[in-house]
Short mmCIF file of C-alpha atoms in Angstrom, two decimals:
data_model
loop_
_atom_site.label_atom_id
_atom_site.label_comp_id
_atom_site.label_asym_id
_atom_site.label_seq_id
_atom_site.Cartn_x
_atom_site.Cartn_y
_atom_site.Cartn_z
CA UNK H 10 146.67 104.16 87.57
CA UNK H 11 147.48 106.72 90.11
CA UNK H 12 144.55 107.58 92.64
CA UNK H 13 143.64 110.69 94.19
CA UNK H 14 143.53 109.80 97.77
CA UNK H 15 142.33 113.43 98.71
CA UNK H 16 139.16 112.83 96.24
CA UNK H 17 138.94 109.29 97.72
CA UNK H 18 138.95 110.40 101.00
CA UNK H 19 136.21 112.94 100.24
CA UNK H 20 133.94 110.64 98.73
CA UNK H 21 133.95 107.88 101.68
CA UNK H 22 133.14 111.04 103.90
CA UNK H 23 130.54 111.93 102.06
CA UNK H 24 128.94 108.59 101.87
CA UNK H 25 129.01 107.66 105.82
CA UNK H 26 127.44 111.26 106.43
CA UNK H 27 124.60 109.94 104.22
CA UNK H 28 121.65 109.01 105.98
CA UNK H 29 121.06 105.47 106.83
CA UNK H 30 117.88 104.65 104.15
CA UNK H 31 119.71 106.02 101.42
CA UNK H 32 121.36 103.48 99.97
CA UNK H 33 118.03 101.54 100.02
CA UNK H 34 115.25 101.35 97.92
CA UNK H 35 112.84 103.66 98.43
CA UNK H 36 109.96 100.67 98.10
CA UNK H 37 110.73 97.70 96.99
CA UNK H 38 108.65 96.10 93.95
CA UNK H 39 107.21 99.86 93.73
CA UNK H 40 104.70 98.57 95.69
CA UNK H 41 103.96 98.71 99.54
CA UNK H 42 101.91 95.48 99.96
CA UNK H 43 100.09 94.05 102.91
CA UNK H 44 98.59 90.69 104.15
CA UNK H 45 95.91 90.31 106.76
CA UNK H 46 95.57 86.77 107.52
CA UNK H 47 92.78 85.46 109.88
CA UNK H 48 89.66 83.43 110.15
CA UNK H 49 87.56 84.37 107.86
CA UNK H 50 85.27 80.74 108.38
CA UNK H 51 85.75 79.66 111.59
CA UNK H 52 85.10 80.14 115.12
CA UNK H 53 86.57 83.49 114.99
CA UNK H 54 85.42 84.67 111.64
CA UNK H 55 83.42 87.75 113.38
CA UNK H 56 85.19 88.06 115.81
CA UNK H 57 87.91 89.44 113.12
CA UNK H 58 87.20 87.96 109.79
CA UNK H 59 86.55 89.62 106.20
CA UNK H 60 85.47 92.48 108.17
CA UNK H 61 89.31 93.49 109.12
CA UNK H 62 89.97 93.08 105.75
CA UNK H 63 87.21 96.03 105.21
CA UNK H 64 89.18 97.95 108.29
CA UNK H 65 92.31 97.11 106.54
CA UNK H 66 91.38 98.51 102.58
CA UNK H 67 89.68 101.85 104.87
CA UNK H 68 92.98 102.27 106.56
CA UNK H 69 94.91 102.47 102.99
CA UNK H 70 92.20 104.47 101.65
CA UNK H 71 92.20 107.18 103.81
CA UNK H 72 95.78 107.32 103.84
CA UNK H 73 95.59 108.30 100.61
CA UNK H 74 96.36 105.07 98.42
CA UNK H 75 99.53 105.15 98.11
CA UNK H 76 102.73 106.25 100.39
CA UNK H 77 105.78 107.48 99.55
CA UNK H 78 104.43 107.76 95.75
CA UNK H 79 103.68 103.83 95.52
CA UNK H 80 99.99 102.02 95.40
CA UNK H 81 99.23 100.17 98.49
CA UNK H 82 97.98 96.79 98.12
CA UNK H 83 95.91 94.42 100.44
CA UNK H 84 95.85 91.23 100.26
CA UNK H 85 93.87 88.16 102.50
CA UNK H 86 93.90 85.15 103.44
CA UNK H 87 91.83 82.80 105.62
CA UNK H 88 94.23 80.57 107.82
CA UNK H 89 91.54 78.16 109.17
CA UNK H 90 93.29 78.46 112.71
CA UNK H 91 95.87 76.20 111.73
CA UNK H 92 99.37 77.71 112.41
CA UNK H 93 100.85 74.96 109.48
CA UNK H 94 98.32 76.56 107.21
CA UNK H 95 98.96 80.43 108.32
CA UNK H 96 103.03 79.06 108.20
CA UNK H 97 102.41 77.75 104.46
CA UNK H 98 100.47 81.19 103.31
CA UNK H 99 102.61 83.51 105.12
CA UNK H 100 105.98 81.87 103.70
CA UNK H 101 104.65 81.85 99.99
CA UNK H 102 103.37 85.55 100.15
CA UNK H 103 106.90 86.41 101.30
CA UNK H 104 109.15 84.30 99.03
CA UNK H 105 107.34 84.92 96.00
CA UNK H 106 104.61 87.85 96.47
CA UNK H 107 106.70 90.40 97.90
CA UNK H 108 104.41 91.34 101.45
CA UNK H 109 105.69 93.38 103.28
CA UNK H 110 103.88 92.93 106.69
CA UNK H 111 101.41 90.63 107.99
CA UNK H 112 98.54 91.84 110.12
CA UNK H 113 95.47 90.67 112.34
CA UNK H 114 96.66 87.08 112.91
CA UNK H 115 93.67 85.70 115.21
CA UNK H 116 94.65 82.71 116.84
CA UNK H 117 97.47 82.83 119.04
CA UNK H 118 99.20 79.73 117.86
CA UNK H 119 98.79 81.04 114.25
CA UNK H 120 100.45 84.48 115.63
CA UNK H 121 102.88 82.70 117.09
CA UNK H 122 103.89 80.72 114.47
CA UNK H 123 103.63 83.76 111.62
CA UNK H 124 105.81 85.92 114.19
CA UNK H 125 108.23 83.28 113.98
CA UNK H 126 108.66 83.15 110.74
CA UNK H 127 108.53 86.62 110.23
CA UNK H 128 111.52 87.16 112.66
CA UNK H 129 113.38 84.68 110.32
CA UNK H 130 112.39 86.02 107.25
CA UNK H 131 113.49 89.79 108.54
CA UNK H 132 109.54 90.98 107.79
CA UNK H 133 107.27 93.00 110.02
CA UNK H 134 103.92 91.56 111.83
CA UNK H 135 101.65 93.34 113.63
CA UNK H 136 98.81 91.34 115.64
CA UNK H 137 95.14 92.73 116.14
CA UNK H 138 93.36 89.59 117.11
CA UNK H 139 95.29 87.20 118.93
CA UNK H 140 96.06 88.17 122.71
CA UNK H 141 98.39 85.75 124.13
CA UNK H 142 102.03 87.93 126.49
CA UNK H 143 103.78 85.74 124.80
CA UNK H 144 104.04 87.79 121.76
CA UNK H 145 105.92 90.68 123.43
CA UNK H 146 107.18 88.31 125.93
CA UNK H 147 109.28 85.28 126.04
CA UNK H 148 109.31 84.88 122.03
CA UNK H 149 109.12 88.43 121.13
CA UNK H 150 110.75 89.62 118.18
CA UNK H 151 112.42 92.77 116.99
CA UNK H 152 109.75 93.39 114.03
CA UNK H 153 106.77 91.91 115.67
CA UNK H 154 104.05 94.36 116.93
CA UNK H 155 101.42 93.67 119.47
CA UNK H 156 98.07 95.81 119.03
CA UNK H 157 94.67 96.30 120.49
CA UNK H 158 95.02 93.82 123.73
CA UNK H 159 96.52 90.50 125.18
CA UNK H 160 95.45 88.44 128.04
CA UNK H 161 97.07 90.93 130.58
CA UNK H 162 94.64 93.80 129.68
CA UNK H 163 91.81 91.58 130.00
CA UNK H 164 92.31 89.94 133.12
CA UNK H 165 93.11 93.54 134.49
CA UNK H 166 90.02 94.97 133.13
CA UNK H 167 87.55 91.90 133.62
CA UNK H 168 88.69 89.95 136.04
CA UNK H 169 89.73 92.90 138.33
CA UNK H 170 86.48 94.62 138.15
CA UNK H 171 84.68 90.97 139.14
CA UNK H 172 87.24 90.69 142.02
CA UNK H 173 86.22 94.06 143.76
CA UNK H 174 82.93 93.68 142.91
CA UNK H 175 83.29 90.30 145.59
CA UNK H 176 83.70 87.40 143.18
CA UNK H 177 86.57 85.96 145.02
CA UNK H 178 86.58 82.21 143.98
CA UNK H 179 87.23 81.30 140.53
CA UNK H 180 86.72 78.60 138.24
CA UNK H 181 87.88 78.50 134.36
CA UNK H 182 86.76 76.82 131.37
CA UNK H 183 89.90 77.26 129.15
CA UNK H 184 90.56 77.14 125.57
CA UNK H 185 92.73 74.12 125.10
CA UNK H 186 95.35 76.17 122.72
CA UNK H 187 98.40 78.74 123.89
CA UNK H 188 95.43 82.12 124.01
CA UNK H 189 93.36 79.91 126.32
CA UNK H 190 96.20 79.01 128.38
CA UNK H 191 97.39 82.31 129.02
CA UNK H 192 94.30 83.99 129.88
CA UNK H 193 93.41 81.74 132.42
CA UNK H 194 97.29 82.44 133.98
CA UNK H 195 97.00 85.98 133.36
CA UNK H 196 93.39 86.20 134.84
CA UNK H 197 94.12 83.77 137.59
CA UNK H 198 97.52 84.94 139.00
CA UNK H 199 94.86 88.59 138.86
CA UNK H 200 92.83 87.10 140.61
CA UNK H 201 95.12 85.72 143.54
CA UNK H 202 97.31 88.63 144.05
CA UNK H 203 93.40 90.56 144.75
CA UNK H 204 93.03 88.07 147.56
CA UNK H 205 91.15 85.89 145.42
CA UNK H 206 90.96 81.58 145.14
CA UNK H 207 91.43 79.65 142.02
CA UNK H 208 89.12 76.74 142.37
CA UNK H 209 90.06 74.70 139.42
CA UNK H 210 89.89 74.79 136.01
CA UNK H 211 89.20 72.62 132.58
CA UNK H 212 89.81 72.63 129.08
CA UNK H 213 87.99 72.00 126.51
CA UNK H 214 88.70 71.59 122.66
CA UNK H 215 88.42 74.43 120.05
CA UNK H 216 85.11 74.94 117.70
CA UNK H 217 83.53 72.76 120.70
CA UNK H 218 79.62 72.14 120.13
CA UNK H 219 79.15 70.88 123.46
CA UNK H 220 79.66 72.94 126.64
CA UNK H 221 77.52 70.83 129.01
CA UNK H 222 80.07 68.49 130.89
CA UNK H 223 82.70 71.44 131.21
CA UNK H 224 79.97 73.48 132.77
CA UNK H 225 78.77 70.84 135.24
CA UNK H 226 82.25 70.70 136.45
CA UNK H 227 82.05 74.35 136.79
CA UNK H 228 78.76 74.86 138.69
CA UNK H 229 80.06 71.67 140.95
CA UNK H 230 82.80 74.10 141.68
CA UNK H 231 80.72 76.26 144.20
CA UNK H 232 83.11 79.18 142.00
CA UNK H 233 81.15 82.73 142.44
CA UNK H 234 82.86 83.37 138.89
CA UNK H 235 83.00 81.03 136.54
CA UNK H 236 85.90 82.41 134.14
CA UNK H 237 85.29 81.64 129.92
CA UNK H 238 88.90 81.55 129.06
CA UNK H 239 87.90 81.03 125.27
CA UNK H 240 86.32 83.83 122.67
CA UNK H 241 84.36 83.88 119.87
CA UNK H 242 81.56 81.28 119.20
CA UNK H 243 82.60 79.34 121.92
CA UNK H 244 81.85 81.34 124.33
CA UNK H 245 78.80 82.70 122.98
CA UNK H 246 77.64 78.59 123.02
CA UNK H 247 79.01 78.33 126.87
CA UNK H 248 76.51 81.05 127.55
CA UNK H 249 73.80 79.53 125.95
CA UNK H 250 74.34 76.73 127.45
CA UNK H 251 75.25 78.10 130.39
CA UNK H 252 71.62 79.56 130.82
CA UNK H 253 70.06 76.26 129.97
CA UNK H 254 71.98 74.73 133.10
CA UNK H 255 70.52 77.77 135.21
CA UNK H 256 74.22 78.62 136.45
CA UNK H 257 73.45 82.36 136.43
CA UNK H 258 70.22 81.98 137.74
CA UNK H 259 71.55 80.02 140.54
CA UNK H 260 73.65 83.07 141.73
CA UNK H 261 77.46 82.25 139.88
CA UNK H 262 78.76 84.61 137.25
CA UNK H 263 79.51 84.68 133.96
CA UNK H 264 82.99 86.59 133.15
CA UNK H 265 83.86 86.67 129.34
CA UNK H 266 86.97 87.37 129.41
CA UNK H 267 87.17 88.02 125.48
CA UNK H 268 83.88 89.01 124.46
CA UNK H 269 83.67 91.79 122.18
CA UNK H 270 80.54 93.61 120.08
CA UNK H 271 80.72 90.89 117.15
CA UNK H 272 79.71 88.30 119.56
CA UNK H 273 77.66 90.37 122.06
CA UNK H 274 75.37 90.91 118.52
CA UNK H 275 75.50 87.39 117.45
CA UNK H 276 74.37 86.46 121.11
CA UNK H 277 71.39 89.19 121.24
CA UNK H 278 71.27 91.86 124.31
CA UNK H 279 68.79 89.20 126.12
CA UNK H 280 71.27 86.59 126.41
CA UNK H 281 74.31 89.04 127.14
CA UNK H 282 72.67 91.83 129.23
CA UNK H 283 74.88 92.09 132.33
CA UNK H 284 78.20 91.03 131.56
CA UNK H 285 81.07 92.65 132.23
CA UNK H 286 83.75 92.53 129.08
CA UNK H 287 86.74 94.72 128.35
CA UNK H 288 87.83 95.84 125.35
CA UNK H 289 90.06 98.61 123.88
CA UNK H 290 87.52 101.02 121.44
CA UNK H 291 84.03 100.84 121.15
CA UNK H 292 81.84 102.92 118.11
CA UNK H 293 79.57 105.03 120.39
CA UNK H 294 82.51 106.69 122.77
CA UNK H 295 82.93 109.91 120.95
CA UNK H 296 81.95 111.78 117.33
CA UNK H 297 85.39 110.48 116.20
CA UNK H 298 84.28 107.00 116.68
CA UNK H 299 80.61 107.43 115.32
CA UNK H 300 82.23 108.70 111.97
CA UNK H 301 84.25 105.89 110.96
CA UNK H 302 81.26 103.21 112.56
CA UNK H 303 78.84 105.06 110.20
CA UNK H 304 81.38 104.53 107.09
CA UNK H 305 82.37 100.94 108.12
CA UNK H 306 78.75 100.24 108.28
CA UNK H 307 77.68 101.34 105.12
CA UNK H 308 80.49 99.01 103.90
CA UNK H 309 79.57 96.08 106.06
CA UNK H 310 76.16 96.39 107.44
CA UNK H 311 77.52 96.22 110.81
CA UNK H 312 79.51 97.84 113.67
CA UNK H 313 83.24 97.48 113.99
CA UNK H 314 84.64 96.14 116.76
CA UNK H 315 87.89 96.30 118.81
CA UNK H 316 89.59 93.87 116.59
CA UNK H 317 88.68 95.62 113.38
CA UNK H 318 89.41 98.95 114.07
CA UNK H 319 92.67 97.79 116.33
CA UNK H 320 93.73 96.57 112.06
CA UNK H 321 92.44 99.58 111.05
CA UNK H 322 95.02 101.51 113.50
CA UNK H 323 97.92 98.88 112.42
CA UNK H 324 97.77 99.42 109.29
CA UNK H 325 97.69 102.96 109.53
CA UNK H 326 100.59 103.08 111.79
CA UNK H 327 102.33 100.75 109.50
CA UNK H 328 102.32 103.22 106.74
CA UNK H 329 103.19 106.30 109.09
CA UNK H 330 106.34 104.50 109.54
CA UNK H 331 107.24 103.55 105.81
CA UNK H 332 106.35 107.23 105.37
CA UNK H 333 108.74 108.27 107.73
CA UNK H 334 111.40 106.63 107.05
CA UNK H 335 111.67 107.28 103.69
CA UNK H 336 111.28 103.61 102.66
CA UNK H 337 109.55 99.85 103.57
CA UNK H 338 112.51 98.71 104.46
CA UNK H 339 112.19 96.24 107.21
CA UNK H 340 114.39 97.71 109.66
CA UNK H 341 113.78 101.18 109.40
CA UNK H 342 110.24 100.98 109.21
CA UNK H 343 110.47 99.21 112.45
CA UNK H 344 112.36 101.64 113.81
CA UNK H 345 109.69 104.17 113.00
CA UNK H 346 106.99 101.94 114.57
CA UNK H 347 108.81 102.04 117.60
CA UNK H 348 109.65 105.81 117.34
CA UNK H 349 106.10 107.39 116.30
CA UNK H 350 102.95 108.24 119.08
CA UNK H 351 100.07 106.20 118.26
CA UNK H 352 97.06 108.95 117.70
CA UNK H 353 94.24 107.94 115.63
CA UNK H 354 91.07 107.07 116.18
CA UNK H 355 91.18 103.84 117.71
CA UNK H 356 94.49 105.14 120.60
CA UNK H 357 95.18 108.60 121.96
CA UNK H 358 98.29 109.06 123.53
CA UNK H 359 99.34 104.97 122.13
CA UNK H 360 102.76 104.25 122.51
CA UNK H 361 105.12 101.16 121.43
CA UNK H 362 107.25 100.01 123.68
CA UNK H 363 110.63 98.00 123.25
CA UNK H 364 109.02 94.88 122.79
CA UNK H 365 106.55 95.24 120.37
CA UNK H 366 103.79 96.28 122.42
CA UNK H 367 101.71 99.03 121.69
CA UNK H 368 100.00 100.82 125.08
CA UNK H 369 96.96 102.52 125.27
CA UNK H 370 94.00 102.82 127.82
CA UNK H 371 91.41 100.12 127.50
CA UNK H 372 88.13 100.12 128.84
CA UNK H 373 85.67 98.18 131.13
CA UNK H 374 81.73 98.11 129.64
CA UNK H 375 78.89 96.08 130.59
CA UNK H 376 76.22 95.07 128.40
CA UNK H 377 72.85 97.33 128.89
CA UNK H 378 69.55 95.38 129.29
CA UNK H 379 67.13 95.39 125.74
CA UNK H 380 65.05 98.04 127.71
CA UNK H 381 68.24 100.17 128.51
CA UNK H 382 69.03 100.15 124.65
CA UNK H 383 68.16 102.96 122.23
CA UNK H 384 68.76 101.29 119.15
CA UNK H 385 70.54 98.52 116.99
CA UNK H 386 74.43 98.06 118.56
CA UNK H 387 74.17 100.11 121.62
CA UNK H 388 75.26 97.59 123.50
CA UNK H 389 77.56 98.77 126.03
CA UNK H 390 77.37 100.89 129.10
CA UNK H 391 81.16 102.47 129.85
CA UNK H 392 82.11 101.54 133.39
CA UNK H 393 85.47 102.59 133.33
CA UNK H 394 88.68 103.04 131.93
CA UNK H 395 92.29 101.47 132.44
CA UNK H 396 95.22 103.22 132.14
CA UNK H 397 97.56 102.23 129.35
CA UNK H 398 99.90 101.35 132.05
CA UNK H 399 98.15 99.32 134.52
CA UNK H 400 96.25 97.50 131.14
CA UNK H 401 99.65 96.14 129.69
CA UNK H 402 102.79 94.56 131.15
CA UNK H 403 106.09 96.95 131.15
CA UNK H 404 109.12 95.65 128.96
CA UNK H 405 110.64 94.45 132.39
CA UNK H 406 107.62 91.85 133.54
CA UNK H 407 107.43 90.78 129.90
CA UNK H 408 109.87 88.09 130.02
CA UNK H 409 111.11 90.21 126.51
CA UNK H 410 115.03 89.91 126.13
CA UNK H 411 115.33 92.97 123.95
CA UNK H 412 119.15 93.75 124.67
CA UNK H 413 119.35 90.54 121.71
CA UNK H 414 117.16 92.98 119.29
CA UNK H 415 120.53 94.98 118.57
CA UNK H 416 122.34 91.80 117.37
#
């Protein structure tokens, strides 16, 4: 059979001018489906928990349900803050229940670990609650997404503020895990290049119970600032127990350097009044802010923190981007994430960068005294603001190789 070559011709043309989602499904399973994965039990369950699962079902709500004329689904799971348990969930809601993106992630070994995977099974992550550079750094990934902080933007915001303010000798009680690590690098190497000293340091074990030889070692220090490289309960307990010791009272410092409203509540305005803390959104900043707090709270009974409200934003983005590019295809819809301004409620002016990580300004607040506060969560006096690009490292200091992204 003879064939036209003219007609041929004219029909590879008109497929390559095509544009480059079209040959893909629009959504795949006719359903856009998302997992947030966290702690829902632990250590960490408010500091993220089944309350960024709430952020998470808002986001989808108020995007309307569905994008690109398919449901959205959420889905959850609590990882335990084991990265072989996050691994196991994470691989069976890929392979066999069709998620398309993993969010929150808490824990930076469980990030870690999921972002892996993710890179190997071609899927997009985007992490809220685990902070560690590493992320858009050294083991970045083309489809993994950083969002709300990392250890750079806190040790900016909390350790440089402590530094001016003349606490000039350090000493860190550190997280034994990858998050732990890093913040005491990040905050340390802050602290030195400010003309500060790094005394020492020690680690202690996750979900710890008892604080009280860790401090000792830090009060023996003679440290102006001792630095709580940890978050969530633990170091609400180090403050406790911190106060029993009479550390504060005998003139050192407290710096939390991931403290956000979840455990500023759970501690009680007596116990945290004074403490400087950094963090990217907080409910009281602007009417904006106050809206979605008030509808969050009706659904909760509390006040969302930076965490919560940084899923709220991923998820939000997240669909923007299946939305623009016409399908959830992995690749494009990265593409898009990259592409598209962050503007919501939770960043103005946001911006992702090459590596994954999403820039914004954060801010610097200090807890108010109980007398200062004019009624249940105002918690936080704004001290200042950082700007997006003093908060977060630039593609170049990552340690991100994203000239392999194109392979």
């Amino acid at each position: 059979m003879l064939i036209d070559k003219t007609l041929l011709a004219a029909t590879i043309a008109a497929g390559l001018a095509m544009p480059a989602g079209a040959f893909a499904q629009e959504v795949s399973d006719d359903v856009v489906k998302i997992g947030i994965l966290n702690d829902q039990s632990g250590v960490y369950a408010d500091f993220g928990g089944k309350w960024s699962v709430t952020a998470a079902e808002m986001a989808a709500a108020d995007f309307g349900g569905t994008v690109l004329d398919k449901p959205i689904e959420i889905i959850n799971a609590d990882h335990q803050n084991k990265p072989d348990i996050a691994s196991n969930i994470a691989r069976e809601w890929y392979d066999t229940q069709q998620v398309d993106a993993i969010m929150e992630l808490t824990t930076s070994s469980v990030a870690l670990a999921v972002q892996g995977l993710s890179k190997e099974k071609n899927k997009i992550n985007i992490v809220t609650g685990a902070a560690t550079t590493e992320l858009t750094g050294k083991q970045c990934s083309p489809y993994g997404f950083h969002w709300a902080y990392d250890t750079h933007a806190l040790a900016v915001g909390t350790g440089g503020a402590l530094v001016k303010a003349g606490g000039d000798t350090w000493f860190f009680l550190t997280a034994d895990y990858a998050f732990g690590y890093s913040l005491e690098e990040q905050t340390g190497n802050f602290v030195k290049e400010s003309g500060g000293e790094v005394l020492g340091s020690v680690r202690h074990p996750l979900a710890t119970n008892d604080f009280s030889s860790f401090l000792l070692q830090a009060q023996s220090s003679g440290a102006k600032v001792i630095g709580l490289a940890n978050a969530g309960l633990d170091t609400a307990n180090a403050i406790k127990q911190a106060s029993e010791f009479g550390i504060v009272q005998g003139g050192q410092k407290l710096a939390a350097l991931l403290f956000t409203l979840a455990e500023v509540n759970g501690l009680g305005a007596e116990a945290a009044q004074g403490l400087n803390l950094t963090e990217g959104w907080y409910w009281d900043q602007n009417d904006e802010n106050r809206e979605f707090a008030q509808r969050f709270m009706e659904k909760t009974g509390r006040m969302p923190n930076m965490i919560q409200t940084g899923t709220y934003s991923a998820v939000l983005s997240y669909l923007k981007a299946v939305q623009a590019a016409g399908t959830d295809e992995t690749k494009a819809v990265a593409a898009k994430l990259h592409e598209l301004p962050v503007e919501d409620l939770f960043a103005k002016n946001g911006k992702v960068q090459a590596n994954g990580r999403m820039v914004y300004d954060m801010y610097l607040f200090q807890v108010k005294t109980p007398d200062e506060m004019k009624g249940d969560w105002d918690y936080y006096t704004e001290v200042s603001s950082v700007p997006g690009n003093e908060a977060f490292l630039s593609v170049e200091n990552s340690g991100c190789d994203v000239s392999t992204f194109e392979n």
